mmCIF file with all atom_site columns, C-alpha atoms in Angstrom:
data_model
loop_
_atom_site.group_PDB
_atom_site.id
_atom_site.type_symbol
_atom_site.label_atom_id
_atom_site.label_alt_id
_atom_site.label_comp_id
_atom_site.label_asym_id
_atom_site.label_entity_id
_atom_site.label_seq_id
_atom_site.pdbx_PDB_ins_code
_atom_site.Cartn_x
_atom_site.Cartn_y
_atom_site.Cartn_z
_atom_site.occupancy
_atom_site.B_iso_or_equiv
_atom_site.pdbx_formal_charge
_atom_site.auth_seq_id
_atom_site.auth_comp_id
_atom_site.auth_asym_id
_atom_site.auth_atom_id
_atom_site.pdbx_PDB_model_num
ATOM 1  C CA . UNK A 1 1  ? -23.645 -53.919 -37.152 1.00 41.00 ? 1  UNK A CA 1
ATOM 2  C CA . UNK A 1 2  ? -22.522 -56.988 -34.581 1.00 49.00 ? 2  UNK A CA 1
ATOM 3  C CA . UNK A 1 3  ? -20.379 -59.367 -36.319 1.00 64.00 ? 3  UNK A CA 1
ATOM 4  C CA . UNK A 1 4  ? -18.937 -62.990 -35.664 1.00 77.00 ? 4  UNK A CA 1
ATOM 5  C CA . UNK A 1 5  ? -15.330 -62.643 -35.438 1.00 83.00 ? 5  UNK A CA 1
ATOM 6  C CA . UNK A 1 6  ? -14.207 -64.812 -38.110 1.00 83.00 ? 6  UNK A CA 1
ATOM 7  C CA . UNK A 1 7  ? -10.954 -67.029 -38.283 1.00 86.00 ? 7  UNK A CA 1
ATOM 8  C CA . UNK A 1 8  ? -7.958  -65.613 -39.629 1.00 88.00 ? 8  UNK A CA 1
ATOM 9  C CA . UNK A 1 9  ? -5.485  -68.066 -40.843 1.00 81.00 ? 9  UNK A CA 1
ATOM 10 C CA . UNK A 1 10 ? -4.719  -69.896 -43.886 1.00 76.00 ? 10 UNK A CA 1
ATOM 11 C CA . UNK A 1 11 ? -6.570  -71.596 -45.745 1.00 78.00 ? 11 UNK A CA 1
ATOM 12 C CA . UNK A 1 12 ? -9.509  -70.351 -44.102 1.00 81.00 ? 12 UNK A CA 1
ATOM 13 C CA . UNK A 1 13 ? -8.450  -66.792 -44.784 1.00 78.00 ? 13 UNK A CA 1
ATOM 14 C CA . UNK A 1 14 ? -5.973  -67.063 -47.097 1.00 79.00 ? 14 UNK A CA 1
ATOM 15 C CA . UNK A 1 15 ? -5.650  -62.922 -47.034 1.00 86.00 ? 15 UNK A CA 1
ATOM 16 C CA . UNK A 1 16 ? -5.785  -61.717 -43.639 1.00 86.00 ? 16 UNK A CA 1
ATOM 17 C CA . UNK A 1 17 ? -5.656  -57.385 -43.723 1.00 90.00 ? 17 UNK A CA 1
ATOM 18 C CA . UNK A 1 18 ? -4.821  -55.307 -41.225 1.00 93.00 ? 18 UNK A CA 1
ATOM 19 C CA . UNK A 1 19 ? -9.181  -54.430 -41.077 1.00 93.00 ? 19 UNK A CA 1
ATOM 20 C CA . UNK A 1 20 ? -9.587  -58.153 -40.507 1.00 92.00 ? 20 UNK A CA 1
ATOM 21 C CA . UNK A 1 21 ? -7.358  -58.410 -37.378 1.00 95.00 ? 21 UNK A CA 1
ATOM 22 C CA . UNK A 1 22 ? -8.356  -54.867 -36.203 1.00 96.00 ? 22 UNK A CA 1
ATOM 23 C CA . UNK A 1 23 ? -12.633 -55.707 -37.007 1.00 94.00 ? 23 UNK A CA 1
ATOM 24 C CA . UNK A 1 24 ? -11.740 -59.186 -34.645 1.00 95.00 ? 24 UNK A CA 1
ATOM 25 C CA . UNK A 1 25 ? -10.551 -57.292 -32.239 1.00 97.00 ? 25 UNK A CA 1
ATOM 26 C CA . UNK A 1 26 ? -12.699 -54.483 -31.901 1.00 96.00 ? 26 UNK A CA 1
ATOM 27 C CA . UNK A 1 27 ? -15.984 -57.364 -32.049 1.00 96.00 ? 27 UNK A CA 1
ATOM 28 C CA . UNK A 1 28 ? -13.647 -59.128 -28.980 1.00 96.00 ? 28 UNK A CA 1
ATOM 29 C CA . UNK A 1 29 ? -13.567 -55.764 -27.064 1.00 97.00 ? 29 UNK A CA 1
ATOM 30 C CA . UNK A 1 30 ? -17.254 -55.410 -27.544 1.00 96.00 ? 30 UNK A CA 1
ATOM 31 C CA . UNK A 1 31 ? -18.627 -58.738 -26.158 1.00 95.00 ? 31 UNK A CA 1
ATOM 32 C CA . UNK A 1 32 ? -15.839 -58.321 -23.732 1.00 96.00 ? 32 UNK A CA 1
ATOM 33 C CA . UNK A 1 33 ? -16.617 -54.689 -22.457 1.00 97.00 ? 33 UNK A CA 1
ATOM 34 C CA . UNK A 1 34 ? -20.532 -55.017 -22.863 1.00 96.00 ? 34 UNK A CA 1
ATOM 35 C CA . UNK A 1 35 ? -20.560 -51.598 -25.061 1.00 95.00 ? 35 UNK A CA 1
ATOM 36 C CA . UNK A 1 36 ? -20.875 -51.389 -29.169 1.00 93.00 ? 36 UNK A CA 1
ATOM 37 C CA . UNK A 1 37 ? -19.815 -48.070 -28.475 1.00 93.00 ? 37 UNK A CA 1
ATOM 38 C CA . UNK A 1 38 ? -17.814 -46.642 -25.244 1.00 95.00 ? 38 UNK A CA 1
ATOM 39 C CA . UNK A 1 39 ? -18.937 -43.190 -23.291 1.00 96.00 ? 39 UNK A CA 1
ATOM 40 C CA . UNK A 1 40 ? -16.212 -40.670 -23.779 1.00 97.00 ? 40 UNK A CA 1
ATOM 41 C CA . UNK A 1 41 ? -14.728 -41.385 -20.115 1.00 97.00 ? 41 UNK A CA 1
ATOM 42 C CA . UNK A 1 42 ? -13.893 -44.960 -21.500 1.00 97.00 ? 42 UNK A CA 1
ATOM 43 C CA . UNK A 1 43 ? -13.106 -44.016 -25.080 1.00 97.00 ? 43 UNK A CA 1
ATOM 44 C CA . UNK A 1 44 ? -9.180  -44.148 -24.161 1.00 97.00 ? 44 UNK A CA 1
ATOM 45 C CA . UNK A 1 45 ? -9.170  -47.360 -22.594 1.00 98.00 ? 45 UNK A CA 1
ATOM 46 C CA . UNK A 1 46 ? -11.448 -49.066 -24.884 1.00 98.00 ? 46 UNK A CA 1
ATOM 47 C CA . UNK A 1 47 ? -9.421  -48.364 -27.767 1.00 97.00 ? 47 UNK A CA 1
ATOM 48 C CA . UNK A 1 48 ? -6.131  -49.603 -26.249 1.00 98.00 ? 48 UNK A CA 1
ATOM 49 C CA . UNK A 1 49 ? -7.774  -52.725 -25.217 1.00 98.00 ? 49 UNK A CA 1
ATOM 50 C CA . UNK A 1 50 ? -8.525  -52.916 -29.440 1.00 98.00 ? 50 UNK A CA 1
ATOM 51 C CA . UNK A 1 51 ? -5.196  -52.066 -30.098 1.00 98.00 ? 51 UNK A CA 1
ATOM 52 C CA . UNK A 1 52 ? -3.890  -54.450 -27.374 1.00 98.00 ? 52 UNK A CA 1
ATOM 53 C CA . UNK A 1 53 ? -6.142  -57.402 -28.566 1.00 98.00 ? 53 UNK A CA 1
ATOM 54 C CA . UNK A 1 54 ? -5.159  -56.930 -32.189 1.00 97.00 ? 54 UNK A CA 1
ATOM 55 C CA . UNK A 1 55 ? -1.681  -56.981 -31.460 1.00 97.00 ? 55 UNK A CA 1
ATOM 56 C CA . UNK A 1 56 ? -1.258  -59.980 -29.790 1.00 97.00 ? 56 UNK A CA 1
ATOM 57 C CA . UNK A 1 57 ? -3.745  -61.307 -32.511 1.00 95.00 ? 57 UNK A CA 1
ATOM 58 C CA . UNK A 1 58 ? -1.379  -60.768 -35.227 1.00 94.00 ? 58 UNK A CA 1
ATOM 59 C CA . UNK A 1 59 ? 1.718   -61.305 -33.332 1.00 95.00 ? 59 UNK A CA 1
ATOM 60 C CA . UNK A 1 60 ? -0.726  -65.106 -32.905 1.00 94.00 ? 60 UNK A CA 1
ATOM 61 C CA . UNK A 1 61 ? -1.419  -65.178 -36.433 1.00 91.00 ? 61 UNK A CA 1
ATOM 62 C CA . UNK A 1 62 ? 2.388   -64.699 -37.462 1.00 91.00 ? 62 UNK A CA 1
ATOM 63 C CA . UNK A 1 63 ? 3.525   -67.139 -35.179 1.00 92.00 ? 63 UNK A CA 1
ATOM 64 C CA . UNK A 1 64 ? 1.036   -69.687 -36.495 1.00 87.00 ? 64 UNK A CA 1
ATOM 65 C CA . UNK A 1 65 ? 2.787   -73.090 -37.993 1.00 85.00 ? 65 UNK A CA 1
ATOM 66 C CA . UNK A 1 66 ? -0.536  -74.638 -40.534 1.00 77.00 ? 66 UNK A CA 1
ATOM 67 C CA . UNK A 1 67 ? 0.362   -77.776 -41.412 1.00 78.00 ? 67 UNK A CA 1
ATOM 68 C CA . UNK A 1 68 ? 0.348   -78.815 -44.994 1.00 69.00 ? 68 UNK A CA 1
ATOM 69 C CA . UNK A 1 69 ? 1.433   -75.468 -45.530 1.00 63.00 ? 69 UNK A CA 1
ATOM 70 C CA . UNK A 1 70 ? 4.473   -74.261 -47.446 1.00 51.00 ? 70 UNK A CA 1
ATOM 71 C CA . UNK A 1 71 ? 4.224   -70.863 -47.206 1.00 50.00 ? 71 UNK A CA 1
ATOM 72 C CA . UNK A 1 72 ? 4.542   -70.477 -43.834 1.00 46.00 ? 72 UNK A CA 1
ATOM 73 C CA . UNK A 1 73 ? 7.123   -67.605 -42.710 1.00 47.00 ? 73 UNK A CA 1
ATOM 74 C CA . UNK A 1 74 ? 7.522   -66.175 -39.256 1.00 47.00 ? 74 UNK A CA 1
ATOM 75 C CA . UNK A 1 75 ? 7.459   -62.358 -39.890 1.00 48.00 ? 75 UNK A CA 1
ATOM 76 C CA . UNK A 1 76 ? 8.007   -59.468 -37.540 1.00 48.00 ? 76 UNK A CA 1
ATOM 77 C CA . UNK A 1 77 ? 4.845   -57.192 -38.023 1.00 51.00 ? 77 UNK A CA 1
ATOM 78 C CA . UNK A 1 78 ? 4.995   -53.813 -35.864 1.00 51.00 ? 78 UNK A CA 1
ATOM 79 C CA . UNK A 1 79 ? 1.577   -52.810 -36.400 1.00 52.00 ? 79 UNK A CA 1
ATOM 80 C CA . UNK A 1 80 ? -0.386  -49.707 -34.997 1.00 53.00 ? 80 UNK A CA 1
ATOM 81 C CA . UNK A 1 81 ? -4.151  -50.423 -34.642 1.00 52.00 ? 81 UNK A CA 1
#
C-alpha cells in the first residue's frame, strides 16, 4: 500500500506513535530510493536510511515550538527504528 506521509505535530496529530514517525519515514525512503521494497544487496542500507530519516524526524518533532500551545516540552527521545 503507498501512502501520503502525513503531518505529525500537534494539533494536527495530537498523538504522534513511534509507527507514525517510523511509516513517514519508511514512505520518505521509498519515493526517495525508487523501491517499495529493496533487493537483498540494499536491504541494509535501505533500512538505515529509515532509521536515519525517522530519527532526525522525531528529534524535528521534539524540538518543535506550536504556537498557541501549552503543552509544549522539549524531550530527549533515544529511539531505535
Amino acid at each position: 500500500m503507498c501512502r501520503s506521509i502525513k503531518t505529525l505535530r500537534p494539533p494536527v496529530t495530537p498523538e504522534v506513535t513511534e509507527e507514525d514517525v517510523r511509516a513517514a519515514a519508511l514512505q520518505y525512503v521509498r519515493k526517495v530510493s525508487g523501491f517499495r521494497a529493496p533487493a537483498a544487496h540494499n536491504r541494509e542500507v535501505f533500512d538505515h536510511a529509515v532509521a536515519a530519516v525517522a530519527a532526525a524526524t522525531q528529534e524535528l518533532l521534539d524540538g518543535l515550538q506550536v504556537r498557541g500551545s501549552t503543552t509544549h516540552q522539549h524531550h530527549q527521545h533515544h529511539h531505535q527504528y
